[in-house]
Short mmCIF file of C-alpha atoms in Angstrom, two decimals:
data_model
loop_
_atom_site.label_atom_id
_atom_site.label_comp_id
_atom_site.label_asym_id
_atom_site.label_seq_id
_atom_site.Cartn_x
_atom_site.Cartn_y
_atom_site.Cartn_z
CA MET Y 118 0.59 -9.68 -31.92
CA SER Y 119 1.52 -8.56 -28.55
CA GLU Y 120 3.31 -6.34 -27.24
CA HIS Y 121 5.87 -5.26 -24.34
CA PHE Y 122 7.89 -2.36 -22.83
CA LEU Y 123 10.85 -1.91 -22.59
CA VAL Y 124 12.71 -0.26 -19.96
CA THR Y 125 16.23 0.97 -19.19
CA GLY Y 126 17.34 1.61 -15.76
CA GLY Y 127 18.92 4.60 -13.85
CA SER Y 128 17.23 7.40 -15.53
CA ARG Y 129 16.36 10.38 -12.67
CA LEU Y 130 12.96 11.30 -13.50
CA GLU Y 131 11.98 15.40 -13.91
CA GLY Y 132 9.56 17.77 -15.57
CA GLU Y 133 6.17 18.09 -15.80
CA VAL Y 134 3.22 15.64 -16.30
CA VAL Y 135 -0.74 16.52 -15.67
CA VAL Y 136 -3.02 13.72 -15.32
CA GLY Y 137 -6.49 13.14 -17.04
CA GLY Y 138 -9.77 12.12 -15.72
CA ALA Y 139 -10.02 9.05 -12.92
CA LYS Y 140 -10.08 5.86 -14.45
CA ASN Y 141 -12.44 4.97 -11.14
CA SER Y 142 -14.94 7.69 -11.78
CA VAL Y 143 -15.48 8.05 -15.07
CA LEU Y 144 -16.62 4.61 -16.10
CA LYS Y 145 -19.57 5.16 -13.17
CA LEU Y 146 -20.24 8.46 -14.24
CA MET Y 147 -20.98 7.16 -18.32
CA ALA Y 148 -23.02 4.03 -16.83
CA ALA Y 149 -25.25 7.15 -14.60
CA ALA Y 150 -26.33 8.43 -17.88
CA LEU Y 151 -28.90 5.71 -18.32
CA LEU Y 152 -30.48 6.62 -15.48
CA ALA Y 153 -31.98 9.29 -17.87
CA GLU Y 154 -33.25 10.66 -20.90
CA GLY Y 155 -31.49 12.73 -23.24
CA THR Y 156 -27.67 13.72 -24.01
CA THR Y 157 -25.64 13.63 -21.00
CA VAL Y 158 -22.39 15.08 -21.59
CA VAL Y 159 -18.84 14.00 -19.65
CA THR Y 160 -15.94 15.80 -20.01
CA ASN Y 161 -11.96 15.06 -18.78
CA CYS Y 162 -12.18 11.64 -19.57
CA PRO Y 163 -8.78 10.04 -20.02
CA ASP Y 164 -7.54 7.99 -23.20
CA ILE Y 165 -7.46 4.63 -22.16
CA LEU Y 166 -9.14 1.08 -23.20
CA ASP Y 167 -11.56 0.62 -19.94
CA VAL Y 168 -12.87 3.77 -21.83
CA PRO Y 169 -14.30 2.53 -25.79
CA LEU Y 170 -15.28 -0.70 -23.85
CA MET Y 171 -17.52 0.81 -21.55
CA ALA Y 172 -19.07 2.80 -24.63
CA GLU Y 173 -19.75 -0.27 -26.27
CA VAL Y 174 -21.68 -1.63 -23.04
CA LEU Y 175 -23.80 0.77 -23.19
CA ARG Y 176 -24.50 0.65 -27.11
CA GLY Y 177 -25.07 -2.74 -26.19
CA LEU Y 178 -28.15 -1.05 -23.84
CA GLY Y 179 -30.06 1.03 -27.09
CA CYS Y 180 -27.98 4.35 -25.95
CA GLU Y 181 -25.92 6.30 -28.27
CA VAL Y 182 -22.34 7.20 -28.39
CA GLU Y 183 -19.57 9.21 -29.14
CA LEU Y 184 -15.98 9.77 -28.40
CA GLU Y 185 -13.95 12.58 -28.92
CA GLY Y 186 -10.68 13.72 -27.79
CA SER Y 187 -11.92 13.50 -23.78
CA GLU Y 188 -15.15 14.09 -24.24
CA VAL Y 189 -18.22 11.63 -23.94
CA ARG Y 190 -22.06 11.84 -25.17
CA ILE Y 191 -24.44 9.54 -24.24
CA THR Y 192 -27.19 10.03 -26.01
CA THR Y 193 -30.02 7.42 -23.59
CA PRO Y 194 -32.65 6.57 -24.48
CA ALA Y 195 -36.96 6.52 -23.61
CA GLU Y 196 -36.86 2.64 -22.89
CA PRO Y 197 -32.97 1.66 -22.59
CA LYS Y 198 -32.25 -2.53 -23.40
CA TYR Y 199 -31.92 -4.24 -19.46
CA HIS Y 200 -29.53 -7.23 -20.94
CA ALA Y 201 -26.18 -6.23 -21.28
CA ASP Y 202 -25.19 -9.30 -21.25
CA PHE Y 203 -22.48 -9.83 -23.81
CA ASP Y 204 -18.38 -9.56 -24.63
CA ALA Y 205 -17.28 -5.92 -23.39
CA VAL Y 206 -18.78 -6.98 -19.73
CA LYS Y 207 -17.02 -9.59 -19.65
CA GLN Y 208 -13.64 -7.77 -20.26
CA PHE Y 209 -13.59 -5.30 -16.77
CA ARG Y 210 -15.01 -4.83 -13.64
CA ALA Y 211 -16.89 -2.02 -13.58
CA SER Y 212 -19.02 -2.87 -16.13
CA VAL Y 213 -21.21 -4.02 -13.51
CA CYS Y 214 -21.88 -0.51 -12.34
CA VAL Y 215 -24.43 -0.51 -15.53
CA LEU Y 216 -27.04 -2.61 -13.10
CA GLY Y 217 -28.17 -0.39 -10.20
CA PRO Y 218 -29.26 2.02 -13.19
CA LEU Y 219 -30.97 -0.21 -15.45
CA VAL Y 220 -33.26 -1.08 -12.18
CA ALA Y 221 -33.39 2.33 -11.12
CA ARG Y 222 -35.02 2.61 -14.91
CA CYS Y 223 -36.39 -0.47 -16.31
CA ARG Y 224 -36.59 -1.91 -12.98
CA ARG Y 225 -34.69 -5.17 -13.97
CA ALA Y 226 -31.66 -5.25 -15.73
CA VAL Y 227 -29.50 -9.09 -16.33
CA VAL Y 228 -26.04 -8.25 -16.17
CA ALA Y 229 -22.60 -10.86 -17.38
CA LEU Y 230 -20.58 -11.46 -14.44
CA PRO Y 231 -17.76 -8.77 -15.20
CA GLY Y 232 -14.04 -9.55 -15.88
CA GLY Y 233 -11.17 -7.30 -14.79
CA ASP Y 234 -7.96 -7.30 -12.89
CA ALA Y 235 -6.89 -10.58 -10.93
CA ILE Y 236 -6.56 -9.08 -7.97
CA GLY Y 237 -8.47 -11.05 -5.08
CA SER Y 238 -11.80 -11.63 -4.15
CA ARG Y 239 -14.53 -9.08 -5.12
CA PRO Y 240 -17.76 -10.77 -4.28
CA LEU Y 241 -21.27 -8.66 -5.74
CA ASP Y 242 -22.95 -9.51 -2.54
CA MET Y 243 -23.68 -6.53 -0.93
CA HIS Y 244 -24.71 -4.94 -4.22
CA GLN Y 245 -27.07 -7.72 -4.78
CA SER Y 246 -28.40 -7.25 -0.94
CA GLY Y 247 -28.82 -3.62 -1.08
CA LEU Y 248 -30.95 -4.04 -4.05
CA ARG Y 249 -33.64 -6.11 -2.36
CA LEU Y 250 -33.59 -3.73 0.54
CA LEU Y 251 -34.68 -0.98 -2.10
CA GLY Y 252 -37.12 -3.53 -3.11
CA ALA Y 253 -35.63 -5.96 -5.20
CA ARG Y 254 -34.94 -9.84 -6.43
CA SER Y 255 -31.88 -10.75 -7.31
CA GLU Y 256 -29.86 -13.83 -8.45
CA ILE Y 257 -26.89 -15.50 -9.76
CA GLU Y 258 -28.18 -17.42 -12.96
CA HIS Y 259 -26.52 -18.79 -15.69
CA GLY Y 260 -23.17 -16.05 -15.78
CA CYS Y 261 -25.25 -13.69 -14.84
CA VAL Y 262 -26.33 -11.29 -12.29
CA VAL Y 263 -30.31 -10.75 -12.53
CA ALA Y 264 -32.39 -8.33 -10.62
CA GLU Y 265 -35.95 -7.20 -11.24
CA ALA Y 266 -38.30 -4.76 -9.23
CA ASP Y 267 -42.21 -4.12 -9.47
CA ASP Y 268 -41.37 -1.30 -7.33
CA LEU Y 269 -38.19 0.51 -5.21
CA HIS Y 270 -39.11 2.59 -2.49
CA GLY Y 271 -36.56 3.31 0.31
CA ALA Y 272 -34.33 1.39 2.69
CA ASN Y 273 -32.15 1.61 5.61
CA ILE Y 274 -28.86 0.12 4.01
CA ARG Y 275 -25.74 -0.65 6.30
CA LEU Y 276 -22.86 -1.84 4.28
CA VAL Y 277 -20.99 -4.99 6.42
CA PHE Y 278 -17.79 -3.29 4.42
CA PRO Y 279 -17.72 0.21 2.73
CA SER Y 280 -17.37 -1.20 -0.79
CA VAL Y 281 -17.44 1.54 -3.67
CA GLY Y 282 -18.95 -0.26 -6.33
CA ALA Y 283 -21.83 -1.07 -3.85
CA THR Y 284 -22.52 1.43 -2.32
CA GLU Y 285 -22.32 3.11 -6.13
CA ASN Y 286 -24.83 0.69 -7.28
CA ILE Y 287 -27.56 1.09 -4.28
CA LEU Y 288 -27.05 4.95 -4.63
CA MET Y 289 -27.65 4.98 -8.44
CA ALA Y 290 -31.00 2.32 -7.69
CA ALA Y 291 -31.82 4.80 -5.05
CA VAL Y 292 -31.89 8.41 -6.76
CA LEU Y 293 -35.23 7.02 -8.38
CA ALA Y 294 -36.80 5.21 -5.76
CA ARG Y 295 -40.23 6.55 -3.88
CA GLY Y 296 -39.35 7.88 -0.02
CA GLU Y 297 -35.53 8.33 1.52
CA THR Y 298 -32.16 5.63 1.89
CA VAL Y 299 -29.70 5.70 3.75
CA ILE Y 300 -26.30 3.95 3.65
CA ASP Y 301 -24.50 3.96 6.23
CA ASN Y 302 -20.95 2.52 6.33
CA ALA Y 303 -20.92 4.03 2.51
CA ALA Y 304 -17.54 4.66 0.38
CA ARG Y 305 -15.34 7.79 0.76
CA GLU Y 306 -13.83 7.90 -1.75
CA PRO Y 307 -13.18 11.01 -3.88
CA GLU Y 308 -14.85 8.99 -6.98
CA ILE Y 309 -18.25 8.91 -4.62
CA VAL Y 310 -18.19 12.55 -4.16
CA ASP Y 311 -18.00 12.90 -8.05
CA LEU Y 312 -20.93 10.58 -8.28
CA CYS Y 313 -23.00 12.49 -5.90
CA ASN Y 314 -22.21 16.07 -7.88
CA MET Y 315 -23.00 14.99 -11.04
CA LEU Y 316 -26.43 12.47 -10.21
CA ASN Y 317 -27.07 16.45 -7.74
CA GLN Y 318 -26.67 17.89 -11.37
CA MET Y 319 -29.32 14.99 -13.06
CA GLY Y 320 -31.78 16.79 -10.24
CA ALA Y 321 -31.29 13.56 -7.40
CA LYS Y 322 -31.58 14.40 -3.57
CA VAL Y 323 -27.72 13.06 -2.69
CA SER Y 324 -26.45 14.43 0.16
CA GLY Y 325 -24.31 13.31 2.73
CA GLY Y 326 -21.37 12.38 -0.26
CA GLY Y 327 -17.32 11.91 1.77
CA SER Y 328 -18.63 11.07 5.20
CA THR Y 329 -19.60 7.49 6.23
CA THR Y 330 -23.20 7.98 5.96
CA LEU Y 331 -25.79 9.18 2.49
CA THR Y 332 -28.73 9.77 2.79
CA ILE Y 333 -30.48 9.96 -0.93
CA GLN Y 334 -34.39 11.29 -1.53
CA GLY Y 335 -36.53 9.44 -3.77
CA VAL Y 336 -37.35 11.83 -7.07
CA ARG Y 337 -39.36 11.15 -9.89
CA LYS Y 338 -37.01 11.79 -12.71
CA LEU Y 339 -33.71 13.32 -13.57
CA GLU Y 340 -32.04 14.58 -16.50
CA PRO Y 341 -29.01 15.39 -18.46
CA THR Y 342 -25.72 16.89 -17.76
CA THR Y 343 -22.52 17.77 -18.41
CA HIS Y 344 -20.31 17.18 -15.84
CA ARG Y 345 -15.97 16.77 -15.56
CA VAL Y 346 -14.29 14.10 -13.80
CA ILE Y 347 -12.03 14.86 -11.53
CA GLY Y 348 -8.88 14.64 -11.70
CA ASP Y 349 -7.03 10.36 -11.85
CA ARG Y 350 -5.46 10.14 -7.78
CA ILE Y 351 -4.17 7.47 -8.36
CA VAL Y 352 -1.97 8.24 -11.62
CA ALA Y 353 -0.95 11.49 -9.80
CA ALA Y 354 0.15 9.55 -7.14
CA THR Y 355 1.97 6.63 -9.21
CA TRP Y 356 4.09 9.85 -10.86
CA GLY Y 357 4.18 11.20 -7.28
CA VAL Y 358 6.15 7.43 -6.21
CA ALA Y 359 8.26 7.67 -9.36
CA ALA Y 360 9.86 10.67 -8.45
CA SER Y 361 10.88 9.38 -4.90
CA MET Y 362 12.16 6.49 -6.36
CA THR Y 363 14.53 8.22 -8.85
CA ARG Y 364 15.47 10.18 -6.32
CA GLY Y 365 13.80 12.99 -9.43
CA ASP Y 366 11.97 15.78 -9.34
CA VAL Y 367 8.21 15.49 -10.48
CA ARG Y 368 5.75 17.82 -11.05
CA VAL Y 369 1.96 16.59 -11.07
CA ARG Y 370 -1.61 19.16 -12.03
CA GLY Y 371 -4.38 18.06 -13.20
CA VAL Y 372 -4.91 16.36 -9.84
CA ASN Y 373 -6.17 17.62 -6.19
CA HIS Y 374 -3.75 16.81 -3.75
CA LYS Y 375 -6.28 16.60 -0.62
CA HIS Y 376 -7.50 14.19 -2.42
CA LEU Y 377 -3.59 12.14 -1.45
CA GLY Y 378 -3.26 13.29 2.00
CA LEU Y 379 -1.73 10.06 3.67
CA VAL Y 380 -0.18 9.30 0.26
CA LEU Y 381 2.02 12.35 0.47
CA ASP Y 382 2.99 12.39 4.12
CA LYS Y 383 4.34 8.66 3.48
CA LEU Y 384 6.70 9.96 0.97
CA ARG Y 385 7.47 12.63 3.01
CA LEU Y 386 8.61 10.19 5.29
CA ALA Y 387 10.39 8.34 2.93
CA GLY Y 388 12.67 11.59 2.83
CA ALA Y 389 11.07 12.61 -0.03
CA GLU Y 390 9.68 17.33 -0.75
CA VAL Y 391 6.29 17.69 -1.20
CA THR Y 392 4.79 20.70 -1.72
CA PRO Y 393 1.37 21.01 -2.67
CA GLU Y 394 0.13 22.97 -5.52
CA VAL Y 395 -2.91 24.23 -6.37
CA ASP Y 396 -3.82 21.94 -9.19
CA GLY Y 397 -1.55 19.39 -7.84
CA PHE Y 398 1.84 18.78 -6.42
CA ARG Y 399 5.54 18.62 -6.75
CA VAL Y 400 8.21 15.54 -5.28
CA ILE Y 401 11.94 16.11 -4.95
CA GLN Y 402 13.54 13.65 -4.09
CA ARG Y 403 17.56 13.76 -3.28
CA GLU Y 404 18.61 11.17 -1.63
CA ARG Y 405 18.27 6.97 -1.20
CA PRO Y 406 14.19 7.10 0.08
CA LYS Y 407 14.07 6.13 3.73
CA ALA Y 408 12.17 2.49 4.81
CA ILE Y 409 8.76 2.73 5.85
CA ASN Y 410 5.42 1.13 6.24
CA PHE Y 411 2.34 0.90 4.66
CA ALA Y 412 -0.84 -0.63 5.51
CA THR Y 413 -3.47 -0.90 2.66
CA LEU Y 414 -7.77 0.77 4.15
CA PRO Y 415 -10.54 2.18 2.29
CA TYR Y 416 -10.27 5.62 2.08
CA PRO Y 417 -8.93 8.19 3.32
CA GLY Y 418 -6.54 5.42 4.47
CA PHE Y 419 -3.51 4.24 1.83
CA PRO Y 420 -5.29 2.99 -1.01
CA THR Y 421 -4.33 -0.84 -2.13
CA ASP Y 422 -4.11 0.93 -5.75
CA LEU Y 423 -1.05 1.78 -4.73
CA GLN Y 424 0.35 -1.16 -2.72
CA PRO Y 425 2.93 -2.00 -6.31
CA MET Y 426 4.14 1.44 -6.13
CA ALA Y 427 4.56 0.83 -2.22
CA ILE Y 428 6.18 -2.03 -3.07
CA GLY Y 429 8.86 -0.39 -5.83
CA LEU Y 430 9.76 2.42 -3.06
CA ALA Y 431 10.44 -0.74 -0.36
CA ALA Y 432 12.52 -2.58 -2.43
CA VAL Y 433 14.93 0.55 -3.56
CA ALA Y 434 15.04 2.28 0.50
CA ASP Y 435 17.24 2.28 2.84
CA GLY Y 436 16.03 -0.25 5.91
CA THR Y 437 13.18 -2.64 6.16
CA SER Y 438 9.20 -1.95 5.47
CA MET Y 439 6.95 -3.93 5.71
CA ILE Y 440 3.82 -3.97 3.03
CA THR Y 441 0.07 -5.15 4.89
CA GLU Y 442 -2.60 -5.59 2.49
CA ASN Y 443 -5.87 -5.27 3.93
CA VAL Y 444 -8.39 -5.18 1.09
CA PHE Y 445 -7.34 -8.04 -1.90
CA GLU Y 446 -5.92 -10.44 -1.03
CA SER Y 447 -4.16 -11.45 -4.41
CA ARG Y 448 -2.39 -8.26 -5.00
CA PHE Y 449 0.74 -10.07 -3.26
CA ARG Y 450 1.46 -11.35 -6.45
CA PHE Y 451 3.20 -9.13 -7.51
CA VAL Y 452 6.17 -9.52 -5.29
CA GLU Y 453 6.50 -12.71 -7.28
CA GLU Y 454 7.17 -10.26 -10.03
CA MET Y 455 9.93 -7.95 -7.86
CA ILE Y 456 11.49 -10.82 -6.94
CA ARG Y 457 12.51 -10.98 -10.36
CA LEU Y 458 14.20 -8.23 -10.09
CA GLY Y 459 16.62 -9.08 -7.31
CA ALA Y 460 13.82 -7.69 -4.50
CA ASP Y 461 14.68 -8.90 -1.03
CA ALA Y 462 11.27 -9.34 0.00
CA ARG Y 463 8.98 -12.12 1.25
CA THR Y 464 5.22 -12.55 2.34
CA ASP Y 465 3.71 -13.84 5.18
CA GLY Y 466 -0.37 -13.92 4.66
CA HIS Y 467 -1.22 -10.40 4.18
CA HIS Y 468 1.99 -9.33 4.73
CA ALA Y 469 4.91 -8.72 2.97
CA VAL Y 470 8.52 -7.54 4.60
CA ILE Y 471 11.01 -5.61 2.30
CA ARG Y 472 14.70 -5.14 3.31
CA GLY Y 473 15.90 -2.52 -0.02
CA VAL Y 474 18.85 -2.87 -2.27
CA PRO Y 475 20.14 -0.08 -3.08
CA VAL Y 476 19.76 -1.05 -6.98
CA LEU Y 477 17.53 -3.94 -8.81
CA SER Y 478 18.42 -6.10 -11.45
CA SER Y 479 16.54 -6.48 -14.94
CA ALA Y 480 14.57 -9.36 -15.67
CA PRO Y 481 11.29 -9.82 -17.78
CA VAL Y 482 8.61 -9.79 -15.71
CA TRP Y 483 4.71 -10.02 -16.12
CA SER Y 484 2.01 -7.83 -15.14
CA SER Y 485 -1.35 -9.24 -13.33
CA ASP Y 486 -3.35 -5.60 -13.12
CA ILE Y 487 -3.08 -1.85 -14.34
CA ARG Y 488 -1.29 -0.77 -11.86
CA ALA Y 489 1.22 -4.09 -10.81
CA GLY Y 490 2.46 -3.68 -14.32
CA ALA Y 491 2.65 0.48 -13.81
CA GLY Y 492 4.22 -0.66 -10.42
CA LEU Y 493 6.54 -3.23 -12.66
CA VAL Y 494 7.71 -0.49 -14.68
CA LEU Y 495 8.75 1.51 -11.68
CA ALA Y 496 10.48 -0.58 -10.79
CA GLY Y 497 12.70 -0.94 -14.49
CA LEU Y 498 13.14 2.83 -13.52
CA VAL Y 499 15.86 1.37 -11.17
CA ALA Y 500 16.84 -1.89 -12.34
CA ASP Y 501 20.64 -2.33 -13.80
CA GLY Y 502 19.92 -2.99 -18.27
CA VAL Y 503 16.74 -3.62 -19.08
CA THR Y 504 13.98 -4.91 -18.32
CA GLU Y 505 11.11 -6.56 -20.13
CA VAL Y 506 7.30 -5.95 -18.92
CA HIS Y 507 5.11 -8.26 -19.77
CA ASP Y 508 1.25 -8.11 -20.47
CA ILE Y 509 1.10 -4.59 -20.84
CA PHE Y 510 -2.05 -4.45 -22.11
CA HIS Y 511 -2.88 -3.87 -18.01
CA ILE Y 512 -0.98 -0.72 -18.30
CA ASP Y 513 -2.85 0.62 -21.49
CA ARG Y 514 -6.21 0.13 -19.25
CA GLY Y 515 -5.66 2.41 -16.73
CA TYR Y 516 -2.98 4.99 -17.77
CA PRO Y 517 -3.81 7.33 -20.62
CA ARG Y 518 -0.48 8.63 -22.81
CA PHE Y 519 1.83 6.44 -19.95
CA VAL Y 520 4.95 6.13 -22.22
CA GLU Y 521 5.16 10.05 -23.76
CA ASN Y 522 4.14 10.87 -20.47
CA LEU Y 523 7.60 8.49 -18.87
CA ARG Y 524 9.91 9.62 -21.46
CA GLY Y 525 8.36 13.43 -20.60
CA LEU Y 526 9.97 13.43 -17.35
CA GLY Y 527 12.89 11.62 -19.02
CA GLY Y 528 12.50 8.01 -18.12
CA VAL Y 529 13.75 5.27 -21.54
CA ILE Y 530 10.69 2.88 -21.99
CA GLU Y 531 10.00 1.58 -25.95
CA ARG Y 532 7.16 -0.39 -26.77
CA VAL Y 533 7.53 -3.60 -28.79
CA SER Y 534 5.53 -5.24 -30.42
CA THR Y 535 6.21 -9.07 -31.02
CA GLU Y 536 4.45 -12.10 -33.04
#
């Protein structure tokens, strides 16, 4: 059986939606539980497919994992296994984040090369070079990342690009290394800060979270902890863009609006009234959105994960917009699907030019990744007729209760199963 969405256009989204924990944080926090013997509890976990997948990865490494509601309990043994070569690893990209903790805790790791979204090349060179500077040996062998270390020691590491994944793996390896490690040009995302906070709760000595320089004083041992995942800024922003596209009025709760400063500024430029609130924000769009330009960049720039939503907004905006993709070269696959829906768009290298039209036209479309899938549903909301969105398993990996939340805002969407 396969599933697809039927999205009926023409509805104005209105109401309140609460977002859960951040997908881009929870999986790394679960991996960090490998660093301490005992039971670590992660709360505010989103109900998405990747969480049980990560649970399977950890079980394969010898952990006991219990999933109950929005809480995950991970009991890590005194001697975890170090070989993560099984089907779950190959299904999602974030599985590679067990590499750093395994090297730190076991002094060795064998991790199958991860799968995930088809959005472009995401090599592990920086992960491996960082581990080598910490004293490990690392190679790619038989489809796996293999790393071993007799000892780990502090080092000065400068990343050639502020990679989130590399920052996380090097950070988690460094917390149990001898001496001081400095990571320059580190990723600054709120999810990195969330990981730093959890590690410090476990007894690590990490400073500089949220800046371009992380400083880690290695410790001999960490202890388990209980930690609450931050709200998902990408899911929250998706609902904010949906409000703007449908000329709606949506209050988004469960997220720190300061994590979305540039995104909310862009919605204001599109003509929306955006009001920050204690636990979120409100977006009201009264007229047709205005065309604006977007360029994706590492945080605090405009997130690449929101590029499909930016294209969807531009497709129905008044005027011509330019979208520049600076992070993942294959993300413009999404434009081909938008053209099926009647968008006036063309791409040239890492630029896309979109001339807005008053309304899109319904058509069958296919998701290539999590965010593209959500972007296509948003486009279906502003298309005439009924849009079929296929390969929706991608959306389930990143958006908990997606259909229920959209219906709660007045959207018309149906999940259909077919042979």
